Tab-separated table of C-alpha atoms in Angstrom:
chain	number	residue	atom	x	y	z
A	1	UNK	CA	9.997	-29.789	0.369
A	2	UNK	CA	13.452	-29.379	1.892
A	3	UNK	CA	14.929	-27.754	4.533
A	4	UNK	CA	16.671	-24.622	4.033
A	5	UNK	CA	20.124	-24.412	2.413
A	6	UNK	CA	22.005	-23.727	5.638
A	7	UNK	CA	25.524	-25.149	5.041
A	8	UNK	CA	27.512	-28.243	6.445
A	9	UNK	CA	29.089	-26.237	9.521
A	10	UNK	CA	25.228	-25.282	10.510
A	11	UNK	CA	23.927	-28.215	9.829
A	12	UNK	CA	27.023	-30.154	12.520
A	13	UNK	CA	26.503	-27.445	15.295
A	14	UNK	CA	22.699	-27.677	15.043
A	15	UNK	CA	23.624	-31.003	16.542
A	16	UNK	CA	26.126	-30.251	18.891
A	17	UNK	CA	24.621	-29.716	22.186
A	18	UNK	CA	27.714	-27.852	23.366
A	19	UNK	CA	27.249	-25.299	20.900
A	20	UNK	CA	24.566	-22.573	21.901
A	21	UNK	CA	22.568	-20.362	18.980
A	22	UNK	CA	21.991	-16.675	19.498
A	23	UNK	CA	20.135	-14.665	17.097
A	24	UNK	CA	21.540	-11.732	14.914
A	25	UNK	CA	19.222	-8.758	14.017
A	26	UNK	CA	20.303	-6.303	11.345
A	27	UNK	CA	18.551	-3.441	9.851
A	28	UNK	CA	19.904	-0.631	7.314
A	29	UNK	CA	19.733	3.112	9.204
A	30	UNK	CA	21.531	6.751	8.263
A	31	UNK	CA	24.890	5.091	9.153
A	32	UNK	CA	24.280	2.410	6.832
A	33	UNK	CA	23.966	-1.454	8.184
A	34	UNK	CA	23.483	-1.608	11.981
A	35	UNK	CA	23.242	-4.378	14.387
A	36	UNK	CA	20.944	-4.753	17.278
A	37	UNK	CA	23.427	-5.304	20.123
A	38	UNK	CA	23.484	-8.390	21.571
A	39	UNK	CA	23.318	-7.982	25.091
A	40	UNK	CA	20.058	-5.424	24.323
A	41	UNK	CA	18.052	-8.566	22.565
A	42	UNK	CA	16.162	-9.909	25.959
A	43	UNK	CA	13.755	-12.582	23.682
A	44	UNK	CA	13.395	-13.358	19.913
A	45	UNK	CA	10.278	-15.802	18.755
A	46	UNK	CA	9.870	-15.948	15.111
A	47	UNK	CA	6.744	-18.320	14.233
A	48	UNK	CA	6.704	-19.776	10.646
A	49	UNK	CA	2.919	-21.447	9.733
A	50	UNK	CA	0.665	-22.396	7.214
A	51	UNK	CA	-2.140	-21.115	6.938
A	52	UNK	CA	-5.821	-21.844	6.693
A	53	UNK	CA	-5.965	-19.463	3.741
A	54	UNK	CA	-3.317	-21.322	1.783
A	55	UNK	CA	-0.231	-19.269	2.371
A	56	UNK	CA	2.939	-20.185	4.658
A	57	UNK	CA	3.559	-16.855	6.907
A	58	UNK	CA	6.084	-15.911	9.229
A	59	UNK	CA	5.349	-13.587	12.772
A	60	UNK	CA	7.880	-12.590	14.826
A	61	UNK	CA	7.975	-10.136	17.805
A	62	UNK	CA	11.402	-9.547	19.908
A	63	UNK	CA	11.846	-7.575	23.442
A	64	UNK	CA	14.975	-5.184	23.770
A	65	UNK	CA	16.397	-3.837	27.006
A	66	UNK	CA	15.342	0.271	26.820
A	67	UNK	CA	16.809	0.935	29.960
A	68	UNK	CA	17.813	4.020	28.603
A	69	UNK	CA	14.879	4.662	25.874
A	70	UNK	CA	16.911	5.104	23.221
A	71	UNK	CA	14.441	2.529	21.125
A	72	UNK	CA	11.581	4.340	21.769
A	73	UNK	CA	12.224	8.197	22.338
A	74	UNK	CA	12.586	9.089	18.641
A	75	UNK	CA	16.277	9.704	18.926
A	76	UNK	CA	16.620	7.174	15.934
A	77	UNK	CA	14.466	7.640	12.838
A	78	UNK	CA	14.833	4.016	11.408
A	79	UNK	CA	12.991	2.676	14.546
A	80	UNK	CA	9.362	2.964	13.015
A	81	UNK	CA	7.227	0.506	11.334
A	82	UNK	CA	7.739	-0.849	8.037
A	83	UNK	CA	11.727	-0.868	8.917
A	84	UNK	CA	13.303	-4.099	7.372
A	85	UNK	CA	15.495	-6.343	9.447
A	86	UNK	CA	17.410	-9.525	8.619
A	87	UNK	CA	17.074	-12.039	11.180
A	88	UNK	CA	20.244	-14.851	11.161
A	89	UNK	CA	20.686	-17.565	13.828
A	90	UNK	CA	24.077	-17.632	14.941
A	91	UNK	CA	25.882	-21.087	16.457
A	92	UNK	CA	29.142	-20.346	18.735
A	93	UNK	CA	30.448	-16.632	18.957
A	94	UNK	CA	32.831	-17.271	15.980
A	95	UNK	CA	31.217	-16.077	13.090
A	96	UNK	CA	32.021	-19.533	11.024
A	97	UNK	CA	28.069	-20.782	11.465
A	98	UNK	CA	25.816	-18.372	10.525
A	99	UNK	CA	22.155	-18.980	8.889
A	100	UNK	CA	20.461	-15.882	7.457
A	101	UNK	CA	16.861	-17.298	7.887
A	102	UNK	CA	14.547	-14.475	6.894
A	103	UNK	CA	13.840	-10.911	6.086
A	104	UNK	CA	11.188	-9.056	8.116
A	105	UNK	CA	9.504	-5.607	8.662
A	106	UNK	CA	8.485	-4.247	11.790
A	107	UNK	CA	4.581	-4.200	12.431
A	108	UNK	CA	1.560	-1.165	12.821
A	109	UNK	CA	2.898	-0.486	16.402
A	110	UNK	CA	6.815	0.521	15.831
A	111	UNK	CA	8.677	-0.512	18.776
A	112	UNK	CA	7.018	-0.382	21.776
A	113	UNK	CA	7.440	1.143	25.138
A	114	UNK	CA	6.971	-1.304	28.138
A	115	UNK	CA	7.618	-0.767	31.792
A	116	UNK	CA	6.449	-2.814	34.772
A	117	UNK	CA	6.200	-1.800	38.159
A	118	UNK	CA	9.826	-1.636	39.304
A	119	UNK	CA	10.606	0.821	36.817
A	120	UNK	CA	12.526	-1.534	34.486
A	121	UNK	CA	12.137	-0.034	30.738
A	122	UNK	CA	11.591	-2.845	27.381
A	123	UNK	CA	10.626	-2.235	23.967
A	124	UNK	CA	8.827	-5.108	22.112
A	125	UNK	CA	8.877	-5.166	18.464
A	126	UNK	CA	6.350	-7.161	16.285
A	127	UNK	CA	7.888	-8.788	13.001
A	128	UNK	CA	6.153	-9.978	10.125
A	129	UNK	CA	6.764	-11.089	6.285
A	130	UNK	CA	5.678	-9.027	3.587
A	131	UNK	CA	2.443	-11.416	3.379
A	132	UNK	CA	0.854	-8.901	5.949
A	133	UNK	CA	1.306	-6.259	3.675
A	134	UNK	CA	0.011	-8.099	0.308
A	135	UNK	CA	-3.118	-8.884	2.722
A	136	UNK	CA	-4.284	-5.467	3.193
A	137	UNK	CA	-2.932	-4.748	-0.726
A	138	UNK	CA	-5.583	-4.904	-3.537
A	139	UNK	CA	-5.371	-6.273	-7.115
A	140	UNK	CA	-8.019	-4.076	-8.628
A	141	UNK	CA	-6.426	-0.474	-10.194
A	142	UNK	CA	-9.451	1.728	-9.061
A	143	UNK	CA	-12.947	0.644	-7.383
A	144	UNK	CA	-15.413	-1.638	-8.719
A	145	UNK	CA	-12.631	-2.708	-11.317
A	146	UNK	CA	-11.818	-6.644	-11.039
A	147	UNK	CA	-8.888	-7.919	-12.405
A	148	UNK	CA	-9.945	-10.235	-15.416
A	149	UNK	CA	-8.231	-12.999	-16.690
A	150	UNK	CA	-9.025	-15.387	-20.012
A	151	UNK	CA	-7.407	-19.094	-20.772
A	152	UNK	CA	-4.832	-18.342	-18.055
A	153	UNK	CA	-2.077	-21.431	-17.047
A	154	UNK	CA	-1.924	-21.533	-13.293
A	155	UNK	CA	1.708	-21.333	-13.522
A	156	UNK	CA	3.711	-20.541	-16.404
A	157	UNK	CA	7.309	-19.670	-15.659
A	158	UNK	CA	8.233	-19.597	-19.677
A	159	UNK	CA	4.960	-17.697	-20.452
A	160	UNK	CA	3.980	-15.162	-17.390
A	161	UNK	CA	1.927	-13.188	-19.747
A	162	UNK	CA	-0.225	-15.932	-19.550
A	163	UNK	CA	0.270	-17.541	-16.026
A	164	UNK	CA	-2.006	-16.388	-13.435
A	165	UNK	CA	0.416	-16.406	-10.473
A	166	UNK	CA	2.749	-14.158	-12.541
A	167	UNK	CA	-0.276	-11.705	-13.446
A	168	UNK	CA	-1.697	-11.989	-9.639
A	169	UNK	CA	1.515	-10.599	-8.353
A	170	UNK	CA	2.520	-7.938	-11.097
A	171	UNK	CA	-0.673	-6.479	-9.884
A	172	UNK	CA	1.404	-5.616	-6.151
A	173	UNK	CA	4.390	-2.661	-7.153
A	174	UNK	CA	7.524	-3.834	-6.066
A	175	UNK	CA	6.419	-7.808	-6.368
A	176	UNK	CA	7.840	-10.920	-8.628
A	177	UNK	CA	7.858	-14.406	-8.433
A	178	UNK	CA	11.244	-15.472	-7.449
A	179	UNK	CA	10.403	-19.279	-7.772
A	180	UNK	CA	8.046	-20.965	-9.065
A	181	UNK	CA	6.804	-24.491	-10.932
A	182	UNK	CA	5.209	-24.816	-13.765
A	183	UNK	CA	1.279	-25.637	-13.531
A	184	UNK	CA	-0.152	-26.035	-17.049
A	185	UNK	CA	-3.601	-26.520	-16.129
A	186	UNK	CA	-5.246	-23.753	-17.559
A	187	UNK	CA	-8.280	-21.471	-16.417
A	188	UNK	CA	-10.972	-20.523	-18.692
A	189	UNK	CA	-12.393	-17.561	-17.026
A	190	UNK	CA	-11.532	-15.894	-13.924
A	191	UNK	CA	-12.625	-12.352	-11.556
A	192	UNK	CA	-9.919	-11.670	-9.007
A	193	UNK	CA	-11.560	-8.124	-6.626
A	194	UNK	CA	-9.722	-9.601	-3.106
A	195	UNK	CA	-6.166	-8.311	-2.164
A	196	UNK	CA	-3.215	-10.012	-3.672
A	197	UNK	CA	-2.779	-12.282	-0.789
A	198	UNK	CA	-5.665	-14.024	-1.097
A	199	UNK	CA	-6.230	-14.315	-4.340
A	200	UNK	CA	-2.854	-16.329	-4.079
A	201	UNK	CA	-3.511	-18.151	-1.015
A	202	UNK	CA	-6.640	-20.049	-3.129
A	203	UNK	CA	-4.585	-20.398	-5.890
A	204	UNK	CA	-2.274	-22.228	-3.362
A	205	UNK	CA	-5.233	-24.079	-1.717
A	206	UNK	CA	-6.798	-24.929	-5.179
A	207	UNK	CA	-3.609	-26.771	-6.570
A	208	UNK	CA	-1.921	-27.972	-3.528
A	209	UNK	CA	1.262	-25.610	-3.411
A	210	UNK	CA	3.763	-24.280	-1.529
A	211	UNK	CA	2.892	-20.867	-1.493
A	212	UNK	CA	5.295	-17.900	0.533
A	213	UNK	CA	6.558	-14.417	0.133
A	214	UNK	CA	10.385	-13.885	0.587
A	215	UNK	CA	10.974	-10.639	1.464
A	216	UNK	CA	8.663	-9.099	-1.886
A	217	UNK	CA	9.607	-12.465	-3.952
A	218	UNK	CA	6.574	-14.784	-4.177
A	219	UNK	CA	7.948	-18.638	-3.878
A	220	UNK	CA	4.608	-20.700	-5.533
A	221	UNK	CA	6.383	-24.541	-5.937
A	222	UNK	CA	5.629	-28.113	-4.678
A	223	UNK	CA	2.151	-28.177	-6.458
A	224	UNK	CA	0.726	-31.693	-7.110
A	225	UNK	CA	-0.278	-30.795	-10.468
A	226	UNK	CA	3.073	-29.296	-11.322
A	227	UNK	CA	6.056	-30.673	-14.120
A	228	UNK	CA	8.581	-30.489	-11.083
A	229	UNK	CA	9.585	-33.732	-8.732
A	230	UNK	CA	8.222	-33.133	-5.285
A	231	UNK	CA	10.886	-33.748	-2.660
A	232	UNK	CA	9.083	-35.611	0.294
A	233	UNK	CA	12.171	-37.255	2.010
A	234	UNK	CA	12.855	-37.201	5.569
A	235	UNK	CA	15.143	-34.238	5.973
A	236	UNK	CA	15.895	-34.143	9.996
A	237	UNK	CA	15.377	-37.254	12.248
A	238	UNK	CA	14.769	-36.355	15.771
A	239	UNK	CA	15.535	-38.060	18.829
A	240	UNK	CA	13.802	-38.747	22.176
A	241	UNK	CA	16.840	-37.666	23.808
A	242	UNK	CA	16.618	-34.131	22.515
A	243	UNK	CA	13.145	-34.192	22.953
A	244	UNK	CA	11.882	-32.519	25.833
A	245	UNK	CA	8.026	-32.494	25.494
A	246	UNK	CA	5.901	-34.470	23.334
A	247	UNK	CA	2.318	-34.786	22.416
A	248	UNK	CA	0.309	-36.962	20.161
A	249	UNK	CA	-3.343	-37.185	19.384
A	250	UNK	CA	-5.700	-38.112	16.541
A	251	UNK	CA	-7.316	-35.110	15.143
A	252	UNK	CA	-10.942	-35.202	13.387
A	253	UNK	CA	-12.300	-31.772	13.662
A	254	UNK	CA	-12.267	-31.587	10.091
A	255	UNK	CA	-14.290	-34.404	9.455
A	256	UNK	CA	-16.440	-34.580	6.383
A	257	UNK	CA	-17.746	-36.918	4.443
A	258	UNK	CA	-20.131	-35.484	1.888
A	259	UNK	CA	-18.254	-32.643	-0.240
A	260	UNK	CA	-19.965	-30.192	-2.412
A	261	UNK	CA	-17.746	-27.844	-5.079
A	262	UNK	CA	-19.606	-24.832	-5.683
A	263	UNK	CA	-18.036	-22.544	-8.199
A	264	UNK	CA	-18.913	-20.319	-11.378
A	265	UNK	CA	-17.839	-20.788	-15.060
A	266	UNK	CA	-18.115	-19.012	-17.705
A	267	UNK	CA	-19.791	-20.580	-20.766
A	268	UNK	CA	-18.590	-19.810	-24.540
A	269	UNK	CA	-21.645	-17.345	-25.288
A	270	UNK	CA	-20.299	-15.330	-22.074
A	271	UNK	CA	-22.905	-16.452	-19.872
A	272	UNK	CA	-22.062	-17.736	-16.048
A	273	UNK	CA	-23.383	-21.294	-14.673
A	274	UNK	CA	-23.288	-22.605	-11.591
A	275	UNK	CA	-20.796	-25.860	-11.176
A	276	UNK	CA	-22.017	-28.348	-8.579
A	277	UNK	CA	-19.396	-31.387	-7.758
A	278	UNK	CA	-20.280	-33.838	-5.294
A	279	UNK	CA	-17.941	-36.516	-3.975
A	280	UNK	CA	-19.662	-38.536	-1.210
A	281	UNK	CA	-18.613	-41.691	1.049
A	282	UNK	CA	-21.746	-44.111	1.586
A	283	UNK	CA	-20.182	-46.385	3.985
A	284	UNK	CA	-19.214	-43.573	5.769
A	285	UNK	CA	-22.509	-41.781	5.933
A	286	UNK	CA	-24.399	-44.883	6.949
A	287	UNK	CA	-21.601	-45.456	10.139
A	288	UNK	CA	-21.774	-41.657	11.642
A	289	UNK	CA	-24.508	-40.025	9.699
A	290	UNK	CA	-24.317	-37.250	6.632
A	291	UNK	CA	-21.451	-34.882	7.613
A	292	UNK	CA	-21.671	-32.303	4.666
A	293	UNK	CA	-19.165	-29.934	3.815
A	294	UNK	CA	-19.189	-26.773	0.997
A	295	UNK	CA	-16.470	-25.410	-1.146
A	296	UNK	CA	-15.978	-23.035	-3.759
A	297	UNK	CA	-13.452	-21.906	-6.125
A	298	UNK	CA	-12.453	-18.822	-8.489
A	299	UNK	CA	-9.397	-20.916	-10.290
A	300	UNK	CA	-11.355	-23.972	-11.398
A	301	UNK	CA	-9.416	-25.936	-14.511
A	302	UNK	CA	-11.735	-27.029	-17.036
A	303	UNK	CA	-8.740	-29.696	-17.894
A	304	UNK	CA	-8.270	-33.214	-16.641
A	305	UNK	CA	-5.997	-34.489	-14.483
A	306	UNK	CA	-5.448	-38.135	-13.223
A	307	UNK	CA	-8.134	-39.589	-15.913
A	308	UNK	CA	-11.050	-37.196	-14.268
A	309	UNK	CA	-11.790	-33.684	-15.137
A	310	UNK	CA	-9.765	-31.818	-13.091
A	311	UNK	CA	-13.040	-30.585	-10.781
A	312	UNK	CA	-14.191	-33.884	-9.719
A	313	UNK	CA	-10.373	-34.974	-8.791
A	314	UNK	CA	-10.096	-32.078	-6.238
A	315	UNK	CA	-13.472	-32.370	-4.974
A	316	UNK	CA	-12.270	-36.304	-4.853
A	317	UNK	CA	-9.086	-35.318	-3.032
A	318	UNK	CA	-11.027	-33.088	-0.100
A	319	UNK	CA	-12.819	-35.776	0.595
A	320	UNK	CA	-9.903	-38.359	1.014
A	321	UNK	CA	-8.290	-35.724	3.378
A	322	UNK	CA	-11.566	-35.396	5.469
A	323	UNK	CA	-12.636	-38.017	5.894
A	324	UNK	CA	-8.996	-39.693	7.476
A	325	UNK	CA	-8.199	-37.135	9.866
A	326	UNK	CA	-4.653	-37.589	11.272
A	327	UNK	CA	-2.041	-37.796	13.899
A	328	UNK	CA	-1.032	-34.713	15.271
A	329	UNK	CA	2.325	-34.244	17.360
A	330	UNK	CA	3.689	-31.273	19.426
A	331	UNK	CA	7.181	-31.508	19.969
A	332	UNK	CA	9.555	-29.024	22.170
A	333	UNK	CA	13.578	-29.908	21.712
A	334	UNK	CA	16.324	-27.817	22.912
A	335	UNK	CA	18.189	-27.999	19.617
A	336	UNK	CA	17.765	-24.856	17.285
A	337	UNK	CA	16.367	-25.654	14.020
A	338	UNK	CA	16.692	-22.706	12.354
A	339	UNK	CA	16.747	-24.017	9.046
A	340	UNK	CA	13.477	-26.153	9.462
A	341	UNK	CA	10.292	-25.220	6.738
A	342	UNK	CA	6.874	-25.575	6.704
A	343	UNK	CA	5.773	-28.548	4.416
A	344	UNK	CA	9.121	-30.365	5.101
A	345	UNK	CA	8.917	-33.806	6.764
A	346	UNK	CA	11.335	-35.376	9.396
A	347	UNK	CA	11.426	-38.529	11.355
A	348	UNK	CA	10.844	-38.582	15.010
A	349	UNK	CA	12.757	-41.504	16.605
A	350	UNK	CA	11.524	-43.306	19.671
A	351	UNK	CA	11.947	-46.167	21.562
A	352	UNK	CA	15.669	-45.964	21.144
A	353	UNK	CA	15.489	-45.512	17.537
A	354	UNK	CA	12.969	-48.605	17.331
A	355	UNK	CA	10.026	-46.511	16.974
A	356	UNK	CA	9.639	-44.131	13.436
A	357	UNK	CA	7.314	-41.924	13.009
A	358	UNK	CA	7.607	-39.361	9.816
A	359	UNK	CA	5.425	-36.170	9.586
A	360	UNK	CA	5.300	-32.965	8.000
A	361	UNK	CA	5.740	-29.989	9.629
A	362	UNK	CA	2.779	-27.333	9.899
A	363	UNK	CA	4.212	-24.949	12.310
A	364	UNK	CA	6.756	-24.602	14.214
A	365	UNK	CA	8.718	-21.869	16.930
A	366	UNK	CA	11.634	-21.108	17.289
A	367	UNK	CA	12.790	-19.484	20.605
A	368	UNK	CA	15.632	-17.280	21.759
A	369	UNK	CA	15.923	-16.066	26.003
A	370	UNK	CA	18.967	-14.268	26.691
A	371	UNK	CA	19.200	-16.147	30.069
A	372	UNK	CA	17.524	-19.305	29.299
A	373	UNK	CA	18.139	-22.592	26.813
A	374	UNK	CA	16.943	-21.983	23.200
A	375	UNK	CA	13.901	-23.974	22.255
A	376	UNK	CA	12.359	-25.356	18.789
A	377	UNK	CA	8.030	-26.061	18.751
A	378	UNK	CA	6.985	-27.845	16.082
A	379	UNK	CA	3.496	-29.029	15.419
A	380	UNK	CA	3.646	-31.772	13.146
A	381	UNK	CA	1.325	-33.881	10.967
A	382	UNK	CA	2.041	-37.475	10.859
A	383	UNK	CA	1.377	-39.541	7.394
A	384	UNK	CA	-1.595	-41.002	7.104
């Protein structure tokens, strides 16, 4: 996973500390492509994550100076929810280091009206991707109707007639696959009845990918099982003298260490069976006791993968990954790193540069105050 494509000049006044990043809101009304005004844009904090559902999501939520209402008294019809914005980081005030990061839409509650008790007047305006939207979206056509699918490849980008993430999505109007790698691991039999977004999101979680939805483009890559090299190089290193917080702990709330894969399959004469895949540490068990843990899964390959049919490697895999827990960092720095993705890894340098530590990133913040220095979160998983 890399970083996004943000250009040489961004990439040199990211660094520069004498440079300052403001944030750049556009949106399309009658008069055609508007810009929120600058000085009106009090706080912008966009939140990019993965979730525990599979799926990387982006929230947002900015607070406008109102002092005059004109966000929230209806003069303007595009101010209402579902409105699209663009959201760009800008570095310096001349125009030569701009990074369009995202598209968003503006949440359930429109914009806002806030006041507190001296009178002053702000609108606040929640942002999200179009993954909120494909969450409350669902695949089936009519009630009671599941979407069916037969000897389905994962992910076919040659063949979408017979790739389920192509077939998932053309199941959402308005929604394609904008990238995607190819997964030939195919599924026997499959009953999809949830909404769009989660149907995907266990795709994602089943085959270890990169799952996201860019603006109504669906980006499935990264997969372990896929044809495609998987970038995993270090693509920011961080130092401890941009670094203003930091936090590191070992994390074992997932800890498991007897995994059972529950799932259903269809047999040749039509009939369903219940799957049961155990993978199991002894040595484990014996030090801290049976620690169980149940899955289940709609995509389940009935191919191999690895020399092992492809069931018992993933139910091999979950255990690996709960069983070792991790190190977990939270890191604040001043720098803006707008073009920073979930599932990328950087270095964090300490010690003068002695110390490396590399880790992926989960989560991360990234902060914009009107009156105050920018600031980047980032909650990051460090290799095992």
């Amino acid at each position: 996973m890399t970083f996004y494509d943000a250009g040489e000049t961004v990439k040199k006044r990211i660094v520069d500390e004498e440079t300052r990043c403001f944030v750049k809101i556009l949106y399309s009304g009658a008069d055609g492509v508007s810009e929120f005004p600058y000085e009106d844009i009090l706080s912008f904090e966009l939140t990019s994550y993965k979730a525990a559902e599979g799926g990387t999501v982006t929230r947002a939520k900015m607070e406008l100076d109102d002092a005059d209402g004109s966000y929230t008294d209806g003069s303007n019809a595009a101010f209402k929810r579902g409105l699209a914005v663009e959201v760009w980081f800008r570095y310096g005030t001349d125009g030569a280091a701009d990074f369009r990061r995202c598209v968003l839409y503006v949440g359930e509650k429109g914009f806002e009206s806030l006041q507190d008790g001296g009178g002053e007047k702000t609108c606040l305006v929640e942002l999200t991707d179009y993954s909120f939207f494909l969450g409350r979206m669902s695949v089936c056509r009519e009630w009671e109707a599941a979407l069916s699918f037969s000897d389905f490849a994962v992910c076919d980008g040659e063949d979408t007639e017979k790739s389920l993430v192509h077939g998932i999505a053309a199941s959402a109007k308005g929604l394609c696959v904008k990238r995607c790698d190819n997964v030939k691991l195919r599924v026997p039999y499959c009953e999809c009845s949830r909404t769009v977004w989660e149907e995907l999101c266990e795709l994602a979680l089943t085959y270890r990918a990169y799952l996201e939805c860019e603006e109504r483009e669906i980006v499935f890559t990264e997969s372990e099982y896929s044809e495609s090299h998987i970038d995993r190089s270090s693509q920011f290193s961080l130092f401890e003298d941009v670094i203003t917080h930091i936090h590191g702990f070992n994390e074992y709330e997932d800890y498991a260490n007897d995994i059972l894969l529950k799932y259903r399959r269809k047999t040749e004469d039509g009939e369903a069976e219940i799957r049961r895949i155990f993978s199991y540490d002894r040595e484990e068990i014996e030090r801290f006791g049976r620690v169980p843990l149940k899955k289940s899964g709609s995509f389940i390959s009935d191919g191999q993968t690895g020399g092992k049919d492809f069931e018992q490697e993933l139910c091999d895999k979950w255990l690996t990954e709960h069983l070792c827990g991790g190190k977990i960092y939270y890191i604040t720095t001043f720098l803006a790193l707008a073009n920073a993705r979930v599932g990328a890894y950087m270095e964090i340098r300490l010690g003068g540069g002695r110390k490396t530590v590399r880790a992926r990133i989960d989560e991360l913040t990234l902060c914009y105050k009107k009156n105050a220095a920018f600031e980047t979160r980032l909650w990051l998983k460090g290799e095992r």
